[in-house]
PDB file of C-alpha atoms in Angstrom:
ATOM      1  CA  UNK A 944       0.000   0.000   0.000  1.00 96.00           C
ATOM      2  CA  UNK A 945       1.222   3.227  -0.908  1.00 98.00           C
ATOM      3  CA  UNK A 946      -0.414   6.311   0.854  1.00 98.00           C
ATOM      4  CA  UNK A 947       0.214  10.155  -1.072  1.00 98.00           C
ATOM      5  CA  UNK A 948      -1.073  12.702   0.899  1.00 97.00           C
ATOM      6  CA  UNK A 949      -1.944  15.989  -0.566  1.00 98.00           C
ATOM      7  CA  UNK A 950      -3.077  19.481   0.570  1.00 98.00           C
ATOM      8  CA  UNK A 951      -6.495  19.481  -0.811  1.00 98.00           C
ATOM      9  CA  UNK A 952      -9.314  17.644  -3.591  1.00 98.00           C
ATOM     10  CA  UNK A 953      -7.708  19.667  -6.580  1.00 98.00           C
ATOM     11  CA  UNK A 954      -4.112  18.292  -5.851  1.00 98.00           C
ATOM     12  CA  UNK A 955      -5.767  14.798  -5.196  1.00 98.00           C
ATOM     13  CA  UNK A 956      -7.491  14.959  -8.680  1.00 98.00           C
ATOM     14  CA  UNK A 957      -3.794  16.407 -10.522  1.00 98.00           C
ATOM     15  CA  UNK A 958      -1.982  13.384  -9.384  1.00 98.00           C
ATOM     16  CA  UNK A 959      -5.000  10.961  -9.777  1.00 98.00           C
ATOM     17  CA  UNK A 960      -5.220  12.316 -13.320  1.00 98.00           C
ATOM     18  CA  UNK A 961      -1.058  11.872 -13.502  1.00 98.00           C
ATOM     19  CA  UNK A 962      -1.347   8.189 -12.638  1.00 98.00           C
ATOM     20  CA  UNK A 963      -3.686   7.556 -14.976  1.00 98.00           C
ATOM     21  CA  UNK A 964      -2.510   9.578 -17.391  1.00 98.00           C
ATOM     22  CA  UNK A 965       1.056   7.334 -16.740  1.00 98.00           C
ATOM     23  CA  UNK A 966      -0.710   4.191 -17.350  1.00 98.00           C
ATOM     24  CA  UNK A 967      -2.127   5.203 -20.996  1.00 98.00           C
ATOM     25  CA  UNK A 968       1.614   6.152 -22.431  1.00 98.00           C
ATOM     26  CA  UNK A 969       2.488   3.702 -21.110  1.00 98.00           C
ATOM     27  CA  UNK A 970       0.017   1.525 -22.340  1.00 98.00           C
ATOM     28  CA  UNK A 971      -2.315   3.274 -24.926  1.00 98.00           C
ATOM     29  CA  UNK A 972      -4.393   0.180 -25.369  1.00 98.00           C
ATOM     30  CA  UNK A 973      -5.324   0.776 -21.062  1.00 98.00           C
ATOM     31  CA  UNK A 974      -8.191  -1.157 -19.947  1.00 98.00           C
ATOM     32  CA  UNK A 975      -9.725   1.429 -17.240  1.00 98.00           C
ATOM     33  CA  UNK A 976     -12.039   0.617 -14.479  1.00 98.00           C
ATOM     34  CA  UNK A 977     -13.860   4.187 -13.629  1.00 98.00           C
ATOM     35  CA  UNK A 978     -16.055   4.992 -10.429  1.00 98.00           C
ATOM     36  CA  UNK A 979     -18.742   7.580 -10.864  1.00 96.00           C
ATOM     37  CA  UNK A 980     -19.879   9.900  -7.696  1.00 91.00           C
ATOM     38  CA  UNK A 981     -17.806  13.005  -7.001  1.00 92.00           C
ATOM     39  CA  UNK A 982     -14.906  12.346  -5.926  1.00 96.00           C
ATOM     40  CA  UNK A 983     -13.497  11.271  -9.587  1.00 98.00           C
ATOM     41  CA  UNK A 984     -15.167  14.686 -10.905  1.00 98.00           C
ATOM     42  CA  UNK A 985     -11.985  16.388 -10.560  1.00 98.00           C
ATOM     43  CA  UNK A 986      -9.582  13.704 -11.908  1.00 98.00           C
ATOM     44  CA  UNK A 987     -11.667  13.286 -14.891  1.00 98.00           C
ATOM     45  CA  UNK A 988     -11.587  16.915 -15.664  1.00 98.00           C
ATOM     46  CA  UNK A 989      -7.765  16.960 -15.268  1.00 98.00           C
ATOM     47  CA  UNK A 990      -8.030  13.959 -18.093  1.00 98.00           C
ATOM     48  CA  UNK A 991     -10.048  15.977 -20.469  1.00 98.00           C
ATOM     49  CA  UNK A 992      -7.534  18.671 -20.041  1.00 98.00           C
ATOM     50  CA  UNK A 993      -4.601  16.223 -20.665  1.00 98.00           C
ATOM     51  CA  UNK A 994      -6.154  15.345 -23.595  1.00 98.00           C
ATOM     52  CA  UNK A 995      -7.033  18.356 -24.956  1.00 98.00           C
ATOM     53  CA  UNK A 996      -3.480  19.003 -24.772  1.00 98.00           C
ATOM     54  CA  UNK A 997      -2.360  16.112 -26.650  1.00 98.00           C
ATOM     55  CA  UNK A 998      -0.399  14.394 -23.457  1.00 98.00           C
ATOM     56  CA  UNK A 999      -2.930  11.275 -23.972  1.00 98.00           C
ATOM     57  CA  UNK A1000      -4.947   9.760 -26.445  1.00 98.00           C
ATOM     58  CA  UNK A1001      -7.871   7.951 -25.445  1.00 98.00           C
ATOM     59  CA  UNK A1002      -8.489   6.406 -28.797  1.00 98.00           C
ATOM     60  CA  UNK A1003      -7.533   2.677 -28.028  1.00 98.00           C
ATOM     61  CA  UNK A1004      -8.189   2.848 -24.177  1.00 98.00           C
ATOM     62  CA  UNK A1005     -11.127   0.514 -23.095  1.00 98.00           C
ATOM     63  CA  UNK A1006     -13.361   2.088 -19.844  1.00 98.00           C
ATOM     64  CA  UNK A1007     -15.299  -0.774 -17.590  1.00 98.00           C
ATOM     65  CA  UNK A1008     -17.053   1.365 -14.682  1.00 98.00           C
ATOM     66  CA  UNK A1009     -17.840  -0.418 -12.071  1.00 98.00           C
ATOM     67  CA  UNK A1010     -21.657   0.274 -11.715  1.00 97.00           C
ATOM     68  CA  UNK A1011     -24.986   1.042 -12.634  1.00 97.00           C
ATOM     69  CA  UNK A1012     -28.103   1.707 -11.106  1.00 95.00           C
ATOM     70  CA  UNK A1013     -30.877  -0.626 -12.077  1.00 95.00           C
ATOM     71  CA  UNK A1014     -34.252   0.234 -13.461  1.00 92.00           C
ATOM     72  CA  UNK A1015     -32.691   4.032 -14.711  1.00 92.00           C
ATOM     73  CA  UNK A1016     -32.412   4.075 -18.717  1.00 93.00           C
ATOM     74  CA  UNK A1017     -28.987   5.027 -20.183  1.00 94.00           C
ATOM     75  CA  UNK A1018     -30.893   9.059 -20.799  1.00 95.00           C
ATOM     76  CA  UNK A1019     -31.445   9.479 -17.471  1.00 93.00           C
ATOM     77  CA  UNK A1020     -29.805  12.741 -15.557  1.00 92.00           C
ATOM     78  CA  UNK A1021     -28.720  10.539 -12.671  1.00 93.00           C
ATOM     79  CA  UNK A1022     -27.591   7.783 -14.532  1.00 96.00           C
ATOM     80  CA  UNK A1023     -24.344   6.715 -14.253  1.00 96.00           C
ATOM     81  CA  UNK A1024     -23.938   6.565 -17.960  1.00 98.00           C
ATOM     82  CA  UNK A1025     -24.813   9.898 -18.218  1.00 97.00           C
ATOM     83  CA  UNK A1026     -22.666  10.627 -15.562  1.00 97.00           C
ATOM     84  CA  UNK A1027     -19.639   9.446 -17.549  1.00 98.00           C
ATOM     85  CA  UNK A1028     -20.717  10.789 -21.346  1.00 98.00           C
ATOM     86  CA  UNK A1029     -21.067  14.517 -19.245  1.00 98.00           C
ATOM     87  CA  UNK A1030     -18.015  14.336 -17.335  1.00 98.00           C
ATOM     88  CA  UNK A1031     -15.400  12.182 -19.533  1.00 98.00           C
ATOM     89  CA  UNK A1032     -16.284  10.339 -22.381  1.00 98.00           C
ATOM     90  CA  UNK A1033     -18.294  13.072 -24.594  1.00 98.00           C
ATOM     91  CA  UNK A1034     -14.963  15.296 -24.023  1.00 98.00           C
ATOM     92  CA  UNK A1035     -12.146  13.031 -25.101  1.00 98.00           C
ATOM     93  CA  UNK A1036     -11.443  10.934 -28.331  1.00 98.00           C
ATOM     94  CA  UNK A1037     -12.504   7.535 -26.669  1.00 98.00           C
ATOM     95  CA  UNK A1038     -14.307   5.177 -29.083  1.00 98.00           C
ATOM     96  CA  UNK A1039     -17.788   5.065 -27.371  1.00 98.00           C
ATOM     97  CA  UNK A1040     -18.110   1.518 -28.290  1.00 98.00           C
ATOM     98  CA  UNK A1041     -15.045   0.549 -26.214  1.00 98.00           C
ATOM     99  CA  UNK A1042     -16.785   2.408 -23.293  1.00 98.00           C
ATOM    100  CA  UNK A1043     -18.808  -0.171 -21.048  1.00 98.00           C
ATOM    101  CA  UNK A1044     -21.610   0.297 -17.659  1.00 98.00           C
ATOM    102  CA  UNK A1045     -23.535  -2.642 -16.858  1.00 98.00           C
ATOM    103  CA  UNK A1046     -27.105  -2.120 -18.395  1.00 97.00           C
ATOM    104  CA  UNK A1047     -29.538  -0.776 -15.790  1.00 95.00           C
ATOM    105  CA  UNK A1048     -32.266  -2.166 -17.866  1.00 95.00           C
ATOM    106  CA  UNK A1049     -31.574  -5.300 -18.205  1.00 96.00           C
ATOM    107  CA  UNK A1050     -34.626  -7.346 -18.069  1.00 95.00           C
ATOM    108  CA  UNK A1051     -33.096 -10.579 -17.315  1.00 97.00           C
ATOM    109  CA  UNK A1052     -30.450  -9.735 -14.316  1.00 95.00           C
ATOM    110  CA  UNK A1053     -28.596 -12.447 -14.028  1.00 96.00           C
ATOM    111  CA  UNK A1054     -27.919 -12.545 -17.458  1.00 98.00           C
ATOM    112  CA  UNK A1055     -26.428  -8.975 -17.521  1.00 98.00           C
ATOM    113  CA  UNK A1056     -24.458  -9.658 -14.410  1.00 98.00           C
ATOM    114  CA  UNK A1057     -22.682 -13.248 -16.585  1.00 98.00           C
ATOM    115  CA  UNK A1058     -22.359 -11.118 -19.751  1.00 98.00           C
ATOM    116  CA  UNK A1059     -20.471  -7.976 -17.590  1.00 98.00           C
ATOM    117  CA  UNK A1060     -18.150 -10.894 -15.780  1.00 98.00           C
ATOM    118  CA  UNK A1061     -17.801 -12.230 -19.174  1.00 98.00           C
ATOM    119  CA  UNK A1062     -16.947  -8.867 -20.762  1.00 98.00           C
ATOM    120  CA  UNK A1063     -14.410  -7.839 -18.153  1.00 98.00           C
ATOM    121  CA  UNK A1064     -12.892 -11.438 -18.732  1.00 98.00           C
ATOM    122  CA  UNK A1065     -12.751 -10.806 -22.537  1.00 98.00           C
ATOM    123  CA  UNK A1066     -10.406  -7.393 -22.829  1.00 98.00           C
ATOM    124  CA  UNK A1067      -8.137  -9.549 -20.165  1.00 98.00           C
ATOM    125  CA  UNK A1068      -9.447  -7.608 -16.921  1.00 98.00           C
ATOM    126  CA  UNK A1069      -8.760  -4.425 -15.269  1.00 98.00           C
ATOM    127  CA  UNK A1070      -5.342  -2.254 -16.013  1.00 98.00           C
ATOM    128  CA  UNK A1071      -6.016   0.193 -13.275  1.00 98.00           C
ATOM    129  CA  UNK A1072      -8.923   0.007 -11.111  1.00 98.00           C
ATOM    130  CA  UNK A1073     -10.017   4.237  -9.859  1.00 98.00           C
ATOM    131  CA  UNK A1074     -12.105   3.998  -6.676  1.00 98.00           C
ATOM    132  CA  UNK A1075     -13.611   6.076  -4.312  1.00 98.00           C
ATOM    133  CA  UNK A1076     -15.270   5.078  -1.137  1.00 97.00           C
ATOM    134  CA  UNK A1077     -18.584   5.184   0.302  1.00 94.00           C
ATOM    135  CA  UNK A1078     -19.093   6.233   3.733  1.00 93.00           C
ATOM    136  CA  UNK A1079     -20.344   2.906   4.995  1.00 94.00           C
ATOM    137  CA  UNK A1080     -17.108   1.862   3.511  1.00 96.00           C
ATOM    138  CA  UNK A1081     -18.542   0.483   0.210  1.00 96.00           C
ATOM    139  CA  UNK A1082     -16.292   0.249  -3.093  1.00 97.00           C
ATOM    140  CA  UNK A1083     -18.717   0.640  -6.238  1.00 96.00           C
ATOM    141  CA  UNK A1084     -21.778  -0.425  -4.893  1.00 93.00           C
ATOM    142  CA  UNK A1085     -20.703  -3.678  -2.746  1.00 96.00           C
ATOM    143  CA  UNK A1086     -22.153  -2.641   0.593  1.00 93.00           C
ATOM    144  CA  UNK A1087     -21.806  -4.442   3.569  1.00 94.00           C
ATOM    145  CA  UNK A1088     -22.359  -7.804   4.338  1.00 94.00           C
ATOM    146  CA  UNK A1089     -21.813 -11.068   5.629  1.00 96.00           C
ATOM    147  CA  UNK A1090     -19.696 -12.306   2.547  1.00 97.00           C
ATOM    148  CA  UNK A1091     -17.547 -10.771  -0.118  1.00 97.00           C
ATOM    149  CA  UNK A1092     -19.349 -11.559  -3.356  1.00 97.00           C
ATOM    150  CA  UNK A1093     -17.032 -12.214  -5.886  1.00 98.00           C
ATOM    151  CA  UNK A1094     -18.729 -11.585  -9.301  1.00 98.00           C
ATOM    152  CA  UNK A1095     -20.934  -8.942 -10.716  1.00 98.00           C
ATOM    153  CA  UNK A1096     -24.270  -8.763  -8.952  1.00 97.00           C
ATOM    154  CA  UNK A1097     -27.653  -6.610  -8.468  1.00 96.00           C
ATOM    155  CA  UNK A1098     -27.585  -5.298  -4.645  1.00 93.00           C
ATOM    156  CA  UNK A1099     -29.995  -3.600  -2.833  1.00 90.00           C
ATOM    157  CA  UNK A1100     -28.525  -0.160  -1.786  1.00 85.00           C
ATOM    158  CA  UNK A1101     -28.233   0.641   2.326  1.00 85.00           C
ATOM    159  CA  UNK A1102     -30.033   3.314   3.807  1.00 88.00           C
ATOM    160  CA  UNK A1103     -26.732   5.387   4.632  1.00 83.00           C
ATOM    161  CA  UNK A1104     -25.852   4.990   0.585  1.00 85.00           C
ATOM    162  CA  UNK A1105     -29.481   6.166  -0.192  1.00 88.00           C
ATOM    163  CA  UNK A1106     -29.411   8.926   1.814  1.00 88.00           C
ATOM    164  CA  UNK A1107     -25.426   9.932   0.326  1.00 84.00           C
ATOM    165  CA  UNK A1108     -27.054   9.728  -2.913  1.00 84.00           C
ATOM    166  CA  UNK A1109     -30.070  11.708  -2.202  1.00 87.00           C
ATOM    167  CA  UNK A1110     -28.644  14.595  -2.791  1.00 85.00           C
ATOM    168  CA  UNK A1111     -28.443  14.400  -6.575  1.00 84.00           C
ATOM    169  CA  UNK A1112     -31.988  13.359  -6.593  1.00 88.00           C
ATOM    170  CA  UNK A1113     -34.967  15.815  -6.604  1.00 85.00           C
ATOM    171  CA  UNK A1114     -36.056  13.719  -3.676  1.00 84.00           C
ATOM    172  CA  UNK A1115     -34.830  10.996  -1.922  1.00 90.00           C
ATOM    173  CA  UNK A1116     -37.994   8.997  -2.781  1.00 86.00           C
ATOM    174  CA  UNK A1117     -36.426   9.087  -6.085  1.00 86.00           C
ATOM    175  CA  UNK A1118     -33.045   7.411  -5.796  1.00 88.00           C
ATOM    176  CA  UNK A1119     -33.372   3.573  -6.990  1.00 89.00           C
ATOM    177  CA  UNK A1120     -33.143   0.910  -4.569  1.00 91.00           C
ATOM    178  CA  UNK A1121     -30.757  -1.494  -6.424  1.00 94.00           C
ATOM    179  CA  UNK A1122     -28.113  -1.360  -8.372  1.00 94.00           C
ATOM    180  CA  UNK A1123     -25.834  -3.533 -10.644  1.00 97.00           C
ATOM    181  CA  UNK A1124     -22.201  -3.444  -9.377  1.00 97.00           C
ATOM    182  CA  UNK A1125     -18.648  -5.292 -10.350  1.00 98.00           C
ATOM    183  CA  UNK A1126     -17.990  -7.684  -7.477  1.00 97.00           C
ATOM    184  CA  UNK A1127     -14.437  -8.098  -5.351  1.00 98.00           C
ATOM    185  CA  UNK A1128     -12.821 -10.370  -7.288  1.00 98.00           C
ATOM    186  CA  UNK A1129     -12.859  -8.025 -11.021  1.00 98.00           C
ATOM    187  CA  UNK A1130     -11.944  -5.165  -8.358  1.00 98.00           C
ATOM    188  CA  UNK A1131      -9.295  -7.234  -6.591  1.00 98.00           C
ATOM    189  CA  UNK A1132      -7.770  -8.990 -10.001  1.00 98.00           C
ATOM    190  CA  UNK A1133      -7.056  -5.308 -10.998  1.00 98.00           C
ATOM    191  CA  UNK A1134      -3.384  -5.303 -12.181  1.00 98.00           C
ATOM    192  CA  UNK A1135      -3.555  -1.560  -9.820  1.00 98.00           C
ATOM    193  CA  UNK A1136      -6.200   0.076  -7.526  1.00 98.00           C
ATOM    194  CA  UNK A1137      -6.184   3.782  -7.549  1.00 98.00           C
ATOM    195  CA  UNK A1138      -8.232   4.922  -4.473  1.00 98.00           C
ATOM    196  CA  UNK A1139      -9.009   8.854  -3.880  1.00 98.00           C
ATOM    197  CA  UNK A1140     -11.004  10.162  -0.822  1.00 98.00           C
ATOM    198  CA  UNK A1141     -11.488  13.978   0.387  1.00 97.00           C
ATOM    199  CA  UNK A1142     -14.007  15.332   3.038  1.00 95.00           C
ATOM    200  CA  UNK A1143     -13.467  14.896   6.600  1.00 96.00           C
ATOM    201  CA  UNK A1144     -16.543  12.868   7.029  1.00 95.00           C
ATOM    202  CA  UNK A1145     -14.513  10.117   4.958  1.00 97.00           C
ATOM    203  CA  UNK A1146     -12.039  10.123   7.123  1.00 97.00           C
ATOM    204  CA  UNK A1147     -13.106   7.661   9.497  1.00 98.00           C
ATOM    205  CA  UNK A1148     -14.588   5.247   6.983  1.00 98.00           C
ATOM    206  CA  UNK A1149     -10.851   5.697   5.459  1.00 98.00           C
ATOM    207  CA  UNK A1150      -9.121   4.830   8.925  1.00 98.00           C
ATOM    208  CA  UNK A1151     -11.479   1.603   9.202  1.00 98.00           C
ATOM    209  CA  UNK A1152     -10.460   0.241   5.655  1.00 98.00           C
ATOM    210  CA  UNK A1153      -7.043   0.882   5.565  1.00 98.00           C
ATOM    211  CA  UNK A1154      -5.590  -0.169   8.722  1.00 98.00           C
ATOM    212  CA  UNK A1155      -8.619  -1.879  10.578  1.00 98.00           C
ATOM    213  CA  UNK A1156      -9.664  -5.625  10.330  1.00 98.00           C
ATOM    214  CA  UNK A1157     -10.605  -6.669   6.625  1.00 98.00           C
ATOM    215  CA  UNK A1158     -14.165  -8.003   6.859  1.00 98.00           C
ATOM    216  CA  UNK A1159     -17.113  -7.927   4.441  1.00 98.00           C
ATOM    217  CA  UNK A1160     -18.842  -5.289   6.398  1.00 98.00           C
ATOM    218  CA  UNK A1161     -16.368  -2.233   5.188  1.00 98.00           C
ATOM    219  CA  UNK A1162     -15.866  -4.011   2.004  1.00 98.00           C
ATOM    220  CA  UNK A1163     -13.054  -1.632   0.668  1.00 98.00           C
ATOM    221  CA  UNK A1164     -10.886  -2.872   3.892  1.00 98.00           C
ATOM    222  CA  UNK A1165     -10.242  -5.964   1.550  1.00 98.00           C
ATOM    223  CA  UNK A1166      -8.082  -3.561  -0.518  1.00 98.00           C
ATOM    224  CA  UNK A1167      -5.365  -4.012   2.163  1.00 98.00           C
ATOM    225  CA  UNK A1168      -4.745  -7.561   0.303  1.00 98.00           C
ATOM    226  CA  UNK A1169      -4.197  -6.123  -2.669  1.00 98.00           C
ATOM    227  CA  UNK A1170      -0.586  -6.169  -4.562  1.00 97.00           C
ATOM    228  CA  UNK A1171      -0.293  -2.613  -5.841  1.00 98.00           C
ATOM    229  CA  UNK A1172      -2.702  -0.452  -4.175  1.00 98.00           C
ATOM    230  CA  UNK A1173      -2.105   3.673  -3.852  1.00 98.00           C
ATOM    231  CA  UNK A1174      -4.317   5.693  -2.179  1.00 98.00           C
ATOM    232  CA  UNK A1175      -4.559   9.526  -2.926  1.00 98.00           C
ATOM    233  CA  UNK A1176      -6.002  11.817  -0.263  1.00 98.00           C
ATOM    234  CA  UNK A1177      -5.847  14.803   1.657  1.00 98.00           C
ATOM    235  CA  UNK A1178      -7.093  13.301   4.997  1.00 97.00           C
ATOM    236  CA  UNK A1179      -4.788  13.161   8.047  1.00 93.00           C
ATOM    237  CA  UNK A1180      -5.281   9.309   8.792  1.00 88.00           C
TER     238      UNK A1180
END
């Protein structure tokens, strides 16, 4: 584990962005794993800029995010889809077709949740893996519970992650319940896990997964296993 502490959430996002950045020269054909919410807002805009300025091409780079939120269609404001054409990939020279959520609308679940596994398989899994962290300690949307669950699966969301994501929401009657999320094992076969976290009320939640005892109930605590993990923040933990 590698821990780079900055002074605040734009530094976090410039060296995010840098390590990312490093990891498309060095391999422009990058399979990315991409979080949504907002702490990646600001590495994402760094990327656009990079881009922009011809330091990185996005044209062979593959993006697998690692979740979706069931029953919303692809159009949808809060989306996560939408989320990632507004913020990344309508701003860079990505091929959209190499750009992959699960599909919120799937009307057979289980099937979506084999053909994402199966997808991730194909392109040869994860390059680098960008996470955040939820405050109950969740990485994409595996929340906790009694078991890690390996492969990609619909979950139903926890009050506390409800109520985080309420505030995008017009109300929080509106947030959806469930969501389809990557499980541990894509997450943890990542050949490098990129995790950023700002705000103090992270800090805890922060404390608990990287130094406290790795169990399914702060799922990102299992990222202490993990063979090439750096962790960008601004927190004093």
């Amino acid at each position: 584990m590698r821990i780079i502490n900055v002074k605040d959430y734009e530094e976090m996002s410039r060296k995010a962005a840098d390590l990312i950045a490093a990891q498309i020269i060095l391999n422009p054909k990058s399979v990315l794993g991409l979080a949504t919410g907002s702490s990646p807002i600001g590495t994402y805009e760094c990327l656009v800029e990079l881009n922009r300025n011809g330091v990185i091409d996005f044209s062979h780079v593959t993006t697998i995010n690692l979740d979706e939120y069931y029953g919303l269609d692809p159009t949808h404001d809060q989306s996560y889809r939408y989320f990632m054409n507004k913020h990344l990939f309508s701003r860079v020279n990505i091929n959209m077709a190499n750009t992959h959520l699960p599909d919120g609308k799937a009307k057979d679940i289980d099937a979506e949740c084999r053909r994402y596994d199966d997808l991730i398989e194909s392109v040869g899994g994860i390059d680098l893996q960008l996470l955040g962290i939820g405050h109950n300690g969740h990485i994409g949307f595996n929340e906790p519970s009694d078991e890690f669950i390996p492969g990609t699966h619909c979950v139903s969301l926890s009050e506390s992650t409800i109520n985080a994501n309420s505030r995008f929401f017009k109300s929080r009657d509106e947030v959806p319940r469930k969501a389809i999320t990557m499980g541990i094992k894509a997450i943890m076969q990542a050949r490098k896990v990129l995790l950023i976290a700002s705000g103090e009320d992270k800090k805890e939640i922060l404390k608990k997964a990287l130094f406290g005892p790795i169990t399914p109930q702060v799922p990102a605590s299992i990222l202490q296993l993990h063979k090439d993990l750096t962790v960008i923040t601004p927190l004093d933990i």
